[in-house]
Short mmCIF file of C-alpha atoms in Angstrom, two decimals:
data_model
loop_
_atom_site.label_atom_id
_atom_site.label_comp_id
_atom_site.label_asym_id
_atom_site.label_seq_id
_atom_site.Cartn_x
_atom_site.Cartn_y
_atom_site.Cartn_z
CA UNK A 1115 -14.04 -26.47 -0.16
CA UNK A 1116 -13.15 -26.24 3.58
CA UNK A 1117 -14.20 -23.99 5.95
CA UNK A 1118 -13.26 -23.31 9.95
CA UNK A 1119 -16.45 -23.36 11.67
CA UNK A 1120 -16.78 -21.08 15.02
CA UNK A 1121 -15.85 -24.14 17.62
CA UNK A 1122 -12.97 -25.24 15.65
CA UNK A 1123 -11.57 -21.41 15.06
CA UNK A 1124 -11.84 -21.48 18.97
CA UNK A 1125 -10.46 -24.80 19.80
CA UNK A 1126 -7.28 -24.14 17.42
CA UNK A 1127 -6.56 -20.71 20.22
CA UNK A 1128 -5.19 -18.80 17.44
CA UNK A 1129 -2.19 -16.85 18.36
CA UNK A 1130 -2.42 -12.82 17.69
CA UNK A 1131 0.60 -13.53 15.91
CA UNK A 1132 -0.90 -16.32 13.96
CA UNK A 1133 -3.67 -13.93 13.22
CA UNK A 1134 -1.49 -11.42 11.87
CA UNK A 1135 0.50 -13.43 9.73
CA UNK A 1136 -3.21 -14.68 8.02
CA UNK A 1137 -3.85 -11.15 7.22
CA UNK A 1138 -0.21 -9.98 5.97
CA UNK A 1139 -0.94 -13.24 3.84
CA UNK A 1140 -4.24 -11.76 2.21
CA UNK A 1141 -2.88 -8.38 1.72
CA UNK A 1142 -1.77 -8.02 -2.16
CA UNK A 1143 1.52 -6.58 -3.27
CA UNK A 1144 -0.51 -2.84 -3.13
CA UNK A 1145 -0.39 -2.35 0.19
CA UNK A 1146 1.95 -4.93 1.01
CA UNK A 1147 4.30 -1.54 1.59
CA UNK A 1148 1.11 0.65 3.55
CA UNK A 1149 1.40 -2.23 5.84
CA UNK A 1150 5.28 -2.38 6.23
CA UNK A 1151 4.93 1.56 7.02
CA UNK A 1152 2.72 1.10 10.01
CA UNK A 1153 4.85 -1.59 11.85
CA UNK A 1154 7.76 0.58 11.70
CA UNK A 1155 5.95 3.78 12.86
CA UNK A 1156 4.68 2.04 16.26
CA UNK A 1157 7.99 -0.05 16.55
CA UNK A 1158 11.06 1.51 16.37
CA UNK A 1159 13.24 -1.59 17.02
CA UNK A 1160 12.55 -2.13 13.11
CA UNK A 1161 13.98 -0.41 10.43
CA UNK A 1162 14.22 -0.44 6.39
CA UNK A 1163 18.18 -2.25 5.70
CA UNK A 1164 19.65 -4.81 4.73
CA UNK A 1165 20.97 -7.48 7.69
CA UNK A 1166 24.44 -7.25 6.63
CA UNK A 1167 24.52 -2.90 5.95
CA UNK A 1168 26.70 -1.31 8.26
CA UNK A 1169 24.54 0.93 10.93
CA UNK A 1170 25.50 4.03 12.26
CA UNK A 1171 24.09 6.61 14.48
CA UNK A 1172 23.99 8.79 17.77
CA UNK A 1173 22.62 6.08 19.69
CA UNK A 1174 25.07 3.50 18.45
CA UNK A 1175 27.64 6.12 19.03
CA UNK A 1176 26.93 6.16 22.76
CA UNK A 1177 26.13 3.06 23.05
CA UNK A 1178 29.89 1.98 21.93
CA UNK A 1179 31.65 4.68 23.97
CA UNK A 1180 33.86 3.16 26.27
CA UNK A 1181 33.28 5.44 28.80
CA UNK A 1182 29.35 4.35 29.06
CA UNK A 1183 28.34 2.61 32.09
CA UNK A 1184 25.12 1.28 32.23
CA UNK A 1185 25.36 0.47 36.19
CA UNK A 1186 22.42 1.31 38.78
CA UNK A 1187 24.94 3.93 39.85
CA UNK A 1188 25.37 6.03 36.77
CA UNK A 1189 21.82 5.51 34.84
CA UNK A 1190 21.29 6.95 31.51
CA UNK A 1191 20.59 10.12 31.12
CA UNK A 1192 17.57 11.68 33.32
CA UNK A 1193 15.86 13.48 30.32
CA UNK A 1194 16.62 10.42 28.36
CA UNK A 1195 15.86 7.58 31.20
CA UNK A 1196 12.26 9.39 31.75
CA UNK A 1197 11.27 9.42 27.95
CA UNK A 1198 12.03 5.91 27.89
CA UNK A 1199 11.22 4.33 30.76
CA UNK A 1200 7.73 6.38 31.76
CA UNK A 1201 6.17 7.55 28.29
CA UNK A 1202 7.31 4.87 26.54
CA UNK A 1203 6.20 1.88 28.85
CA UNK A 1204 3.00 3.91 29.49
CA UNK A 1205 2.69 3.85 25.58
CA UNK A 1206 3.24 0.21 25.66
CA UNK A 1207 0.56 -0.24 27.64
CA UNK A 1208 -2.06 1.05 26.20
CA UNK A 1209 -0.90 -0.02 22.84
CA UNK A 1210 -0.58 -3.76 24.18
CA UNK A 1211 -3.99 -3.64 25.72
CA UNK A 1212 -5.88 -2.06 22.01
CA UNK A 1213 -4.33 -5.52 20.69
CA UNK A 1214 -5.85 -7.22 23.26
CA UNK A 1215 -8.86 -6.47 23.17
CA UNK A 1216 -8.62 -6.46 19.63
CA UNK A 1217 -7.67 -10.24 19.45
CA UNK A 1218 -10.32 -10.94 22.29
CA UNK A 1219 -12.84 -8.96 19.91
CA UNK A 1220 -12.58 -11.94 17.18
CA UNK A 1221 -13.92 -10.71 13.76
CA UNK A 1222 -14.77 -14.04 11.98
CA UNK A 1223 -15.16 -12.36 9.17
CA UNK A 1224 -10.97 -11.97 9.02
CA UNK A 1225 -11.09 -15.46 8.19
CA UNK A 1226 -14.46 -17.44 8.12
CA UNK A 1227 -15.07 -16.49 4.96
CA UNK A 1228 -16.51 -18.34 1.24
CA UNK A 1229 -13.13 -17.34 -0.55
CA UNK A 1230 -14.55 -19.21 -3.09
CA UNK A 1231 -12.44 -19.36 -6.12
CA UNK A 1232 -14.63 -18.50 -9.30
CA UNK A 1233 -15.12 -21.91 -11.15
CA UNK A 1234 -14.40 -24.11 -8.07
CA UNK A 1235 -17.44 -23.68 -6.58
CA UNK A 1236 -19.37 -22.84 -9.96
CA UNK A 1237 -19.77 -19.49 -8.69
CA UNK A 1238 -19.72 -16.30 -11.38
CA UNK A 1239 -16.40 -13.93 -11.78
CA UNK A 1240 -18.21 -10.73 -11.06
CA UNK A 1241 -19.01 -9.83 -7.16
CA UNK A 1242 -18.16 -7.75 -4.52
CA UNK A 1243 -15.20 -9.27 -2.97
CA UNK A 1244 -13.82 -6.39 -0.72
CA UNK A 1245 -9.75 -7.26 -1.43
CA UNK A 1246 -10.24 -7.48 -5.42
CA UNK A 1247 -12.07 -4.14 -5.34
CA UNK A 1248 -9.55 -2.31 -3.49
CA UNK A 1249 -8.08 0.88 -5.73
CA UNK A 1250 -4.99 2.82 -5.38
CA UNK A 1251 -5.35 6.50 -5.69
CA UNK A 1252 -4.10 8.22 -8.76
CA UNK A 1253 -2.17 11.45 -6.96
CA UNK A 1254 -3.19 14.67 -9.45
CA UNK A 1255 -6.12 12.96 -11.43
CA UNK A 1256 -9.15 14.99 -11.82
CA UNK A 1257 -12.38 12.65 -10.66
CA UNK A 1258 -15.93 12.37 -12.18
CA UNK A 1259 -16.86 14.13 -8.65
CA UNK A 1260 -14.51 17.27 -8.66
CA UNK A 1261 -15.84 17.60 -12.66
CA UNK A 1262 -19.37 17.81 -11.73
CA UNK A 1263 -18.52 20.73 -8.50
CA UNK A 1264 -16.78 22.39 -10.75
CA UNK A 1265 -20.38 22.27 -13.81
CA UNK A 1266 -22.22 23.16 -9.87
CA UNK A 1267 -20.46 26.09 -9.57
CA UNK A 1268 -21.46 27.94 -12.54
CA UNK A 1269 -25.22 27.44 -11.81
CA UNK A 1270 -26.65 30.29 -10.09
CA UNK A 1271 -28.00 28.49 -6.92
CA UNK A 1272 -29.09 29.96 -3.47
CA UNK A 1273 -27.18 28.39 -0.74
CA UNK A 1274 -29.97 25.92 -0.41
CA UNK A 1275 -29.99 24.43 -3.57
CA UNK A 1276 -26.21 24.85 -3.51
CA UNK A 1277 -26.22 21.99 -0.25
CA UNK A 1278 -28.82 19.95 -2.14
CA UNK A 1279 -26.56 19.37 -5.41
CA UNK A 1280 -23.79 18.58 -3.04
CA UNK A 1281 -25.45 15.53 -2.10
CA UNK A 1282 -26.92 14.54 -5.04
CA UNK A 1283 -23.53 14.72 -6.56
CA UNK A 1284 -21.83 12.72 -3.58
CA UNK A 1285 -24.88 10.20 -4.22
CA UNK A 1286 -23.72 9.29 -7.87
CA UNK A 1287 -22.37 5.87 -7.78
CA UNK A 1288 -18.73 4.64 -10.32
CA UNK A 1289 -21.23 3.92 -13.20
CA UNK A 1290 -23.04 7.33 -12.61
CA UNK A 1291 -25.73 6.76 -11.07
CA UNK A 1292 -28.10 7.62 -8.25
CA UNK A 1293 -29.97 4.77 -7.16
CA UNK A 1294 -31.09 5.78 -4.08
CA UNK A 1295 -34.18 7.03 -3.87
CA UNK A 1296 -35.19 11.11 -3.42
CA UNK A 1297 -36.79 10.34 -0.04
CA UNK A 1298 -33.44 8.84 1.59
CA UNK A 1299 -31.43 11.82 -0.06
CA UNK A 1300 -33.88 14.24 2.08
CA UNK A 1301 -33.60 12.45 5.26
CA UNK A 1302 -29.67 12.66 4.24
CA UNK A 1303 -30.23 16.35 4.08
CA UNK A 1304 -32.56 16.93 7.24
CA UNK A 1305 -30.09 14.70 9.58
CA UNK A 1306 -26.66 15.73 8.67
CA UNK A 1307 -27.09 19.60 7.75
CA UNK A 1308 -30.20 20.44 9.28
CA UNK A 1309 -31.89 21.15 5.39
CA UNK A 1310 -35.67 20.43 5.27
CA UNK A 1311 -35.89 19.95 1.62
CA UNK A 1312 -38.89 18.23 -0.50
CA UNK A 1313 -38.84 15.63 -2.87
CA UNK A 1314 -39.60 18.00 -5.51
CA UNK A 1315 -37.41 20.38 -4.89
CA UNK A 1316 -34.15 17.80 -4.71
CA UNK A 1317 -35.99 16.87 -7.94
CA UNK A 1318 -35.43 20.07 -9.57
CA UNK A 1319 -32.08 20.54 -8.90
CA UNK A 1320 -31.01 16.75 -9.90
CA UNK A 1321 -33.03 18.23 -13.47
CA UNK A 1322 -30.06 20.37 -13.53
CA UNK A 1323 -27.41 17.70 -12.73
CA UNK A 1324 -28.40 15.55 -15.26
CA UNK A 1325 -27.66 18.33 -18.12
CA UNK A 1326 -24.05 18.42 -16.74
CA UNK A 1327 -21.00 16.19 -18.86
CA UNK A 1328 -20.91 13.84 -19.35
CA UNK A 1329 -24.26 13.00 -21.11
CA UNK A 1330 -26.39 10.24 -19.14
CA UNK A 1331 -25.05 11.31 -15.06
CA UNK A 1332 -27.20 11.52 -12.98
CA UNK A 1333 -29.60 9.25 -14.00
CA UNK A 1334 -31.45 6.97 -11.49
CA UNK A 1335 -32.05 3.71 -13.92
CA UNK A 1336 -30.37 2.67 -17.09
CA UNK A 1337 -34.04 4.21 -19.42
CA UNK A 1338 -33.48 7.61 -18.28
CA UNK A 1339 -29.85 7.08 -18.57
CA UNK A 1340 -30.44 6.06 -22.17
CA UNK A 1341 -33.53 9.47 -22.68
CA UNK A 1342 -30.56 11.90 -21.44
CA UNK A 1343 -28.78 11.02 -23.75
CA UNK A 1344 -30.36 10.93 -26.66
CA UNK A 1345 -32.02 14.33 -26.13
CA UNK A 1346 -28.77 15.69 -26.14
CA UNK A 1347 -28.53 14.24 -30.33
CA UNK A 1348 -29.12 16.19 -33.43
CA UNK A 1349 -32.86 15.44 -33.80
CA UNK A 1350 -33.43 13.17 -36.97
CA UNK A 1351 -36.01 11.14 -38.07
CA UNK A 1352 -33.80 7.81 -36.25
CA UNK A 1353 -32.99 9.49 -33.49
CA UNK A 1354 -36.66 10.59 -32.68
CA UNK A 1355 -37.95 7.02 -33.20
CA UNK A 1356 -35.23 6.09 -31.14
CA UNK A 1357 -36.45 8.17 -27.96
CA UNK A 1358 -40.28 6.32 -28.51
CA UNK A 1359 -38.58 3.47 -28.04
CA UNK A 1360 -37.15 3.82 -25.11
CA UNK A 1361 -39.61 6.11 -23.72
CA UNK A 1362 -42.96 4.29 -24.27
CA UNK A 1363 -41.81 0.69 -25.52
CA UNK A 1364 -38.72 0.12 -23.41
CA UNK A 1365 -39.85 -3.31 -21.62
CA UNK A 1366 -40.74 -4.64 -25.49
CA UNK A 1367 -37.29 -3.24 -26.50
CA UNK A 1368 -35.23 -5.21 -23.29
CA UNK A 1369 -37.07 -8.08 -24.92
CA UNK A 1370 -36.36 -7.45 -27.90
CA UNK A 1371 -40.26 -7.69 -29.03
CA UNK A 1372 -39.34 -6.03 -32.35
CA UNK A 1373 -42.14 -6.91 -34.25
CA UNK A 1374 -44.57 -5.21 -31.31
CA UNK A 1375 -42.71 -1.91 -31.74
CA UNK A 1376 -42.55 -1.88 -35.76
CA UNK A 1377 -46.86 -2.77 -35.81
CA UNK A 1378 -47.01 -0.04 -32.64
CA UNK A 1379 -45.21 2.45 -34.11
CA UNK A 1380 -45.73 1.84 -37.35
CA UNK A 1381 -42.33 1.78 -38.42
CA UNK A 1382 -40.39 -0.63 -41.46
CA UNK A 1383 -37.65 -3.15 -40.41
CA UNK A 1384 -35.03 -0.48 -41.64
CA UNK A 1385 -36.07 2.37 -39.45
CA UNK A 1386 -36.39 0.19 -36.34
CA UNK A 1387 -32.62 -0.93 -37.46
CA UNK A 1388 -31.65 2.98 -37.68
CA UNK A 1389 -32.35 3.33 -34.33
CA UNK A 1390 -31.82 0.80 -32.56
CA UNK A 1391 -27.62 1.57 -34.26
CA UNK A 1392 -28.51 4.77 -32.12
CA UNK A 1393 -29.31 3.23 -28.99
CA UNK A 1394 -26.64 0.65 -29.17
CA UNK A 1395 -24.13 3.28 -29.51
CA UNK A 1396 -25.08 5.21 -25.77
CA UNK A 1397 -22.96 4.73 -23.34
CA UNK A 1398 -24.93 2.42 -20.28
CA UNK A 1399 -22.49 3.90 -17.53
CA UNK A 1400 -21.40 7.25 -18.24
CA UNK A 1401 -19.31 7.79 -14.37
CA UNK A 1402 -16.50 5.18 -16.32
CA UNK A 1403 -16.69 7.69 -19.61
CA UNK A 1404 -14.02 10.34 -20.73
CA UNK A 1405 -10.48 11.70 -18.63
CA UNK A 1406 -13.06 12.83 -15.47
CA UNK A 1407 -13.61 9.07 -14.28
CA UNK A 1408 -13.19 8.17 -11.10
CA UNK A 1409 -10.03 7.07 -9.47
CA UNK A 1410 -7.86 4.46 -11.75
CA UNK A 1411 -7.11 1.00 -11.08
CA UNK A 1412 -3.79 -0.37 -11.15
CA UNK A 1413 -3.16 -4.13 -11.21
CA UNK A 1414 0.46 -4.45 -9.34
CA UNK A 1415 1.17 -8.60 -9.68
CA UNK A 1416 2.91 -10.68 -6.93
CA UNK A 1417 4.66 -12.88 -9.18
CA UNK A 1418 6.04 -12.16 -12.36
CA UNK A 1419 7.24 -15.10 -14.79
CA UNK A 1420 9.58 -15.66 -17.68
CA UNK A 1421 9.57 -17.97 -20.90
CA UNK A 1422 13.32 -18.94 -21.79
CA UNK A 1423 12.97 -20.93 -24.51
CA UNK A 1424 10.53 -23.10 -22.31
CA UNK A 1425 12.54 -22.54 -18.91
CA UNK A 1426 9.74 -21.14 -16.89
CA UNK A 1427 11.64 -18.53 -14.49
CA UNK A 1428 9.27 -17.50 -11.39
CA UNK A 1429 9.92 -14.29 -9.59
CA UNK A 1430 8.28 -12.10 -6.90
CA UNK A 1431 7.60 -8.93 -7.41
CA UNK A 1432 10.54 -6.58 -5.70
CA UNK A 1433 7.86 -5.05 -2.90
CA UNK A 1434 7.07 -8.99 -2.13
CA UNK A 1435 10.52 -8.73 -0.78
CA UNK A 1436 11.40 -5.68 1.57
CA UNK A 1437 14.69 -5.22 2.89
CA UNK A 1438 14.03 -5.66 6.91
CA UNK A 1439 16.19 -5.60 9.70
CA UNK A 1440 16.34 -5.14 13.79
CA UNK A 1441 17.73 -1.98 15.03
CA UNK A 1442 21.06 -2.77 15.90
CA UNK A 1443 21.14 0.25 18.34
CA UNK A 1444 17.75 -1.37 19.72
CA UNK A 1445 19.36 -4.53 19.97
CA UNK A 1446 22.70 -2.91 21.46
CA UNK A 1447 20.75 -0.99 23.82
CA UNK A 1448 19.06 -3.90 25.25
CA UNK A 1449 22.02 -6.04 26.05
CA UNK A 1450 23.35 -2.83 27.98
CA UNK A 1451 20.42 -2.78 30.00
CA UNK A 1452 20.60 -6.67 30.54
CA UNK A 1453 24.54 -6.98 31.93
CA UNK A 1454 23.61 -3.71 33.82
CA UNK A 1455 21.77 -4.32 37.62
CA UNK A 1456 18.11 -4.45 37.37
CA UNK A 1457 17.20 -3.04 41.18
CA UNK A 1458 15.86 0.44 39.88
CA UNK A 1459 12.06 -0.24 38.61
CA UNK A 1460 12.14 2.23 35.72
CA UNK A 1461 15.21 0.41 33.90
CA UNK A 1462 13.27 -3.18 34.73
CA UNK A 1463 10.63 -1.63 32.50
CA UNK A 1464 12.78 0.24 30.53
CA UNK A 1465 14.06 -3.57 29.11
CA UNK A 1466 10.58 -5.17 29.13
CA UNK A 1467 9.59 -2.35 26.79
CA UNK A 1468 13.10 -2.73 24.64
CA UNK A 1469 12.38 -6.53 24.90
CA UNK A 1470 8.72 -6.23 23.58
CA UNK A 1471 9.39 -4.31 20.58
CA UNK A 1472 12.71 -6.40 19.57
CA UNK A 1473 10.79 -9.15 20.06
CA UNK A 1474 7.75 -7.73 17.62
CA UNK A 1475 10.64 -6.61 15.14
CA UNK A 1476 11.77 -10.39 15.12
CA UNK A 1477 8.59 -11.32 14.59
CA UNK A 1478 7.18 -9.50 11.55
CA UNK A 1479 10.53 -9.97 9.96
CA UNK A 1480 10.28 -13.85 10.06
CA UNK A 1481 6.27 -13.06 8.78
CA UNK A 1482 7.21 -11.13 5.83
CA UNK A 1483 9.95 -13.82 4.77
CA UNK A 1484 7.39 -16.53 5.66
CA UNK A 1485 4.55 -14.92 3.40
CA UNK A 1486 7.31 -14.53 0.67
CA UNK A 1487 7.76 -18.43 1.06
CA UNK A 1488 4.14 -19.22 1.41
CA UNK A 1489 3.30 -17.39 -1.69
CA UNK A 1490 6.30 -19.25 -4.01
CA UNK A 1491 5.52 -22.65 -2.86
CA UNK A 1492 1.73 -21.83 -3.99
CA UNK A 1493 2.82 -20.49 -6.95
CA UNK A 1494 5.28 -22.37 -8.10
CA UNK A 1495 2.56 -25.41 -7.99
CA UNK A 1496 0.50 -23.55 -9.55
CA UNK A 1497 2.75 -23.44 -12.56
CA UNK A 1498 3.91 -26.42 -12.48
CA UNK A 1499 0.39 -28.21 -12.64
CA UNK A 1500 -0.84 -25.60 -15.36
CA UNK A 1501 2.71 -25.98 -17.59
CA UNK A 1502 1.10 -26.30 -21.02
CA UNK A 1503 -0.65 -23.12 -20.17
CA UNK A 1504 2.02 -20.87 -19.21
CA UNK A 1505 4.01 -22.27 -22.29
CA UNK A 1506 1.57 -21.27 -24.89
CA UNK A 1507 -1.34 -19.53 -23.27
CA UNK A 1508 -3.57 -21.30 -24.85
CA UNK A 1509 -6.63 -21.49 -22.93
CA UNK A 1510 -7.56 -24.94 -23.78
CA UNK A 1511 -4.75 -26.18 -22.11
CA UNK A 1512 -5.66 -25.22 -18.79
CA UNK A 1513 -6.29 -28.68 -16.75
CA UNK A 1514 -9.31 -29.20 -13.73
CA UNK A 1515 -7.74 -27.85 -10.56
CA UNK A 1516 -8.99 -27.33 -7.36
CA UNK A 1517 -7.67 -25.76 -4.06
CA UNK A 1518 -7.00 -29.10 -2.60
CA UNK A 1519 -5.12 -30.58 -5.30
CA UNK A 1520 -2.30 -27.23 -4.58
CA UNK A 1521 -3.11 -27.35 -1.07
CA UNK A 1522 -2.00 -31.36 -1.27
CA UNK A 1523 0.75 -30.02 -3.28
CA UNK A 1524 2.79 -27.84 -0.97
CA UNK A 1525 0.90 -29.78 2.25
CA UNK A 1526 -0.69 -26.59 3.34
CA UNK A 1527 -4.20 -25.97 4.42
CA UNK A 1528 -6.89 -25.22 1.82
CA UNK A 1529 -7.51 -22.09 3.84
CA UNK A 1530 -3.96 -20.93 2.91
CA UNK A 1531 -4.24 -22.11 -0.47
CA UNK A 1532 -7.35 -19.88 -0.91
CA UNK A 1533 -5.89 -16.85 0.85
CA UNK A 1534 -3.01 -16.75 -1.68
CA UNK A 1535 -5.50 -17.68 -4.57
CA UNK A 1536 -8.09 -14.83 -4.02
CA UNK A 1537 -6.25 -11.48 -3.82
CA UNK A 1538 -3.14 -12.82 -5.87
CA UNK A 1539 -1.43 -11.88 -9.73
CA UNK A 1540 0.75 -13.30 -12.14
CA UNK A 1541 2.02 -11.34 -15.15
CA UNK A 1542 3.32 -13.40 -17.63
CA UNK A 1543 4.16 -13.06 -21.56
CA UNK A 1544 -0.16 -13.46 -22.14
CA UNK A 1545 -0.92 -11.00 -19.76
CA UNK A 1546 -1.68 -10.09 -16.23
CA UNK A 1547 -4.33 -13.04 -14.65
CA UNK A 1548 -5.27 -13.26 -11.12
CA UNK A 1549 -4.47 -16.30 -9.42
CA UNK A 1550 -8.13 -17.67 -9.14
CA UNK A 1551 -8.25 -17.60 -12.94
CA UNK A 1552 -6.79 -20.89 -13.25
CA UNK A 1553 -8.98 -22.43 -10.91
CA UNK A 1554 -11.68 -24.32 -12.29
CA UNK A 1555 -13.72 -27.99 -11.82
CA UNK A 1556 -13.20 -30.89 -14.31
CA UNK A 1557 -16.04 -31.77 -17.09
CA UNK A 1558 -16.20 -35.59 -18.29
CA UNK A 1559 -15.38 -36.32 -21.50
CA UNK A 1560 -15.31 -39.25 -23.82
CA UNK A 1561 -12.01 -39.85 -23.69
CA UNK A 1562 -12.14 -40.77 -20.22
CA UNK A 1563 -10.07 -37.61 -19.03
CA UNK A 1564 -11.51 -34.74 -17.35
CA UNK A 1565 -11.43 -30.94 -19.28
CA UNK A 1566 -11.25 -27.53 -17.23
CA UNK A 1567 -14.75 -25.95 -17.22
CA UNK A 1568 -12.87 -22.92 -18.27
CA UNK A 1569 -12.03 -25.21 -21.92
CA UNK A 1570 -15.70 -25.94 -22.19
CA UNK A 1571 -16.15 -22.36 -21.50
CA UNK A 1572 -14.48 -21.34 -24.24
CA UNK A 1573 -15.50 -23.78 -26.79
CA UNK A 1574 -19.09 -22.52 -25.73
CA UNK A 1575 -18.28 -18.63 -26.61
CA UNK A 1576 -16.80 -19.91 -29.80
CA UNK A 1577 -20.09 -21.47 -30.76
CA UNK A 1578 -22.10 -18.72 -29.70
CA UNK A 1579 -19.93 -16.18 -31.36
CA UNK A 1580 -20.30 -17.90 -34.65
CA UNK A 1581 -23.84 -18.84 -34.61
CA UNK A 1582 -26.30 -16.74 -37.11
CA UNK A 1583 -27.91 -13.53 -35.07
CA UNK A 1584 -30.84 -14.00 -36.73
CA UNK A 1585 -31.61 -17.29 -35.44
CA UNK A 1586 -29.57 -17.70 -32.20
CA UNK A 1587 -28.86 -21.38 -30.65
CA UNK A 1588 -30.78 -22.62 -27.98
CA UNK A 1589 -29.19 -24.02 -24.76
CA UNK A 1590 -30.45 -27.45 -26.06
CA UNK A 1591 -28.70 -27.15 -29.59
CA UNK A 1592 -25.17 -25.66 -27.60
CA UNK A 1593 -25.15 -28.94 -25.02
CA UNK A 1594 -26.48 -31.55 -28.32
CA UNK A 1595 -22.92 -29.45 -29.93
CA UNK A 1596 -20.93 -30.21 -27.05
CA UNK A 1597 -21.47 -33.49 -26.82
CA UNK A 1598 -20.71 -34.38 -30.08
CA UNK A 1599 -17.45 -32.60 -29.51
CA UNK A 1600 -17.40 -35.20 -26.64
CA UNK A 1601 -18.00 -33.18 -23.95
CA UNK A 1602 -20.28 -34.78 -21.45
CA UNK A 1603 -22.60 -31.78 -20.40
CA UNK A 1604 -26.12 -30.96 -19.14
CA UNK A 1605 -28.30 -28.26 -20.50
CA UNK A 1606 -28.55 -27.05 -16.97
CA UNK A 1607 -24.51 -26.76 -17.08
CA UNK A 1608 -24.79 -25.18 -20.48
CA UNK A 1609 -26.88 -22.05 -19.12
CA UNK A 1610 -24.96 -21.89 -16.14
CA UNK A 1611 -21.48 -21.57 -17.78
CA UNK A 1612 -23.40 -18.89 -20.12
CA UNK A 1613 -24.44 -16.87 -17.10
CA UNK A 1614 -20.95 -16.82 -15.76
CA UNK A 1615 -20.00 -15.67 -19.45
CA UNK A 1616 -22.42 -12.73 -19.25
CA UNK A 1617 -24.30 -14.52 -22.46
CA UNK A 1618 -27.88 -13.56 -22.46
CA UNK A 1619 -30.56 -16.07 -23.38
CA UNK A 1620 -31.30 -17.11 -27.09
CA UNK A 1621 -34.13 -14.89 -27.48
CA UNK A 1622 -32.02 -11.40 -26.58
CA UNK A 1623 -29.01 -12.25 -29.08
CA UNK A 1624 -31.22 -11.97 -31.67
CA UNK A 1625 -30.61 -9.42 -34.44
CA UNK A 1626 -32.50 -8.35 -37.23
#
């Protein structure tokens, strides 16, 4: 995939407007409304409403007044003029200086990103893409942290223990674990709150929090998480064996060395099965369970696709097409100033201020329209390329497609297509899909045509789903089966696809 290096970036000399457009193109629909409101707050010349919609305001009434004469002799009302010229131009200078500093201090991360498309470079679909991971706040919801703090309040703790408890709760991640070591938490308490706490004192409070709901919360690793849950279960023979396995033979359990466990615990296969059935019902991510799990994430599609008897109709989510216009009062104010004499210094500053705000508003409206056009052109090309899938929803109908294919189709740079595909999604009658889902490399077949890597993954998963769990298939065997089906694929590629599907090796898929 093409990628700008520093020399290329500097040689292109991106303008502040180009940089802002890149950022506008990248943001998903859920954030566009916020970005528009931010722009309206700093630019009074930009406002909501259709361009053809009539507007009336006090300023317009003043400007339409036949007696209003903006010449150098009469000028504006003193208070109004002082407010617009002096304060406004000072604010403008400060704002422009800040923007200039931001543009000069170029953050290369904003557009020198890998923008990898899952499958395009054969990277996994998981990862820490900050754009994909952003969350929308859910008003009025009770979060996991809130629930834990409430439970902390029921304990009879002194002031120091309360502070330690709050620090520990704040260290719990979204899965419900505390993965920071206790010494680091001790340092945090010392530096941020001037509280000297030993690791032993912190661990005492930690054990109390680990008794909170949901079971397994605040564990430091998966082994401790499972043990915390087993301790709360009604103790029967299967649970006791499960505890022994997780506490004393955890490594053997993770590697599925069942015969070793049976020998060391002196149990038979039926006892082991009962214990494993108990373990597999435990929750490995207690932070994501129940009504008190953190914030809910909502996927707001950027595109909506409907199928009308084989005719695919694409539309943008209405949030992507806001009604914006230039403030008529500002435009008419500028016209009035332009017609007046410009010998007055303050009036010149006022004209400059108003003109800059009008130019910025016009550019922003044009950038939003260009964003809409770019999104639609990119999505239309994807639909054209993957038409069979969008008609039937059959994953096997996906064609091999890379960024370059779409970039050439719409006559745009690969980086532009990447920014659209990396943060947008489409709603279809088969569900909501991220655009990067449709990109994948090709695998050669006996027929001489390329098959999508996603199609091959789909068949690979079907093969593994149908295998005997008592004797799982090795990667070599799966390679042979795929080759027999006409897919020319190597064993290492089978392993790569299996890992991307989060499917463990054959030994770990074995069941009793």
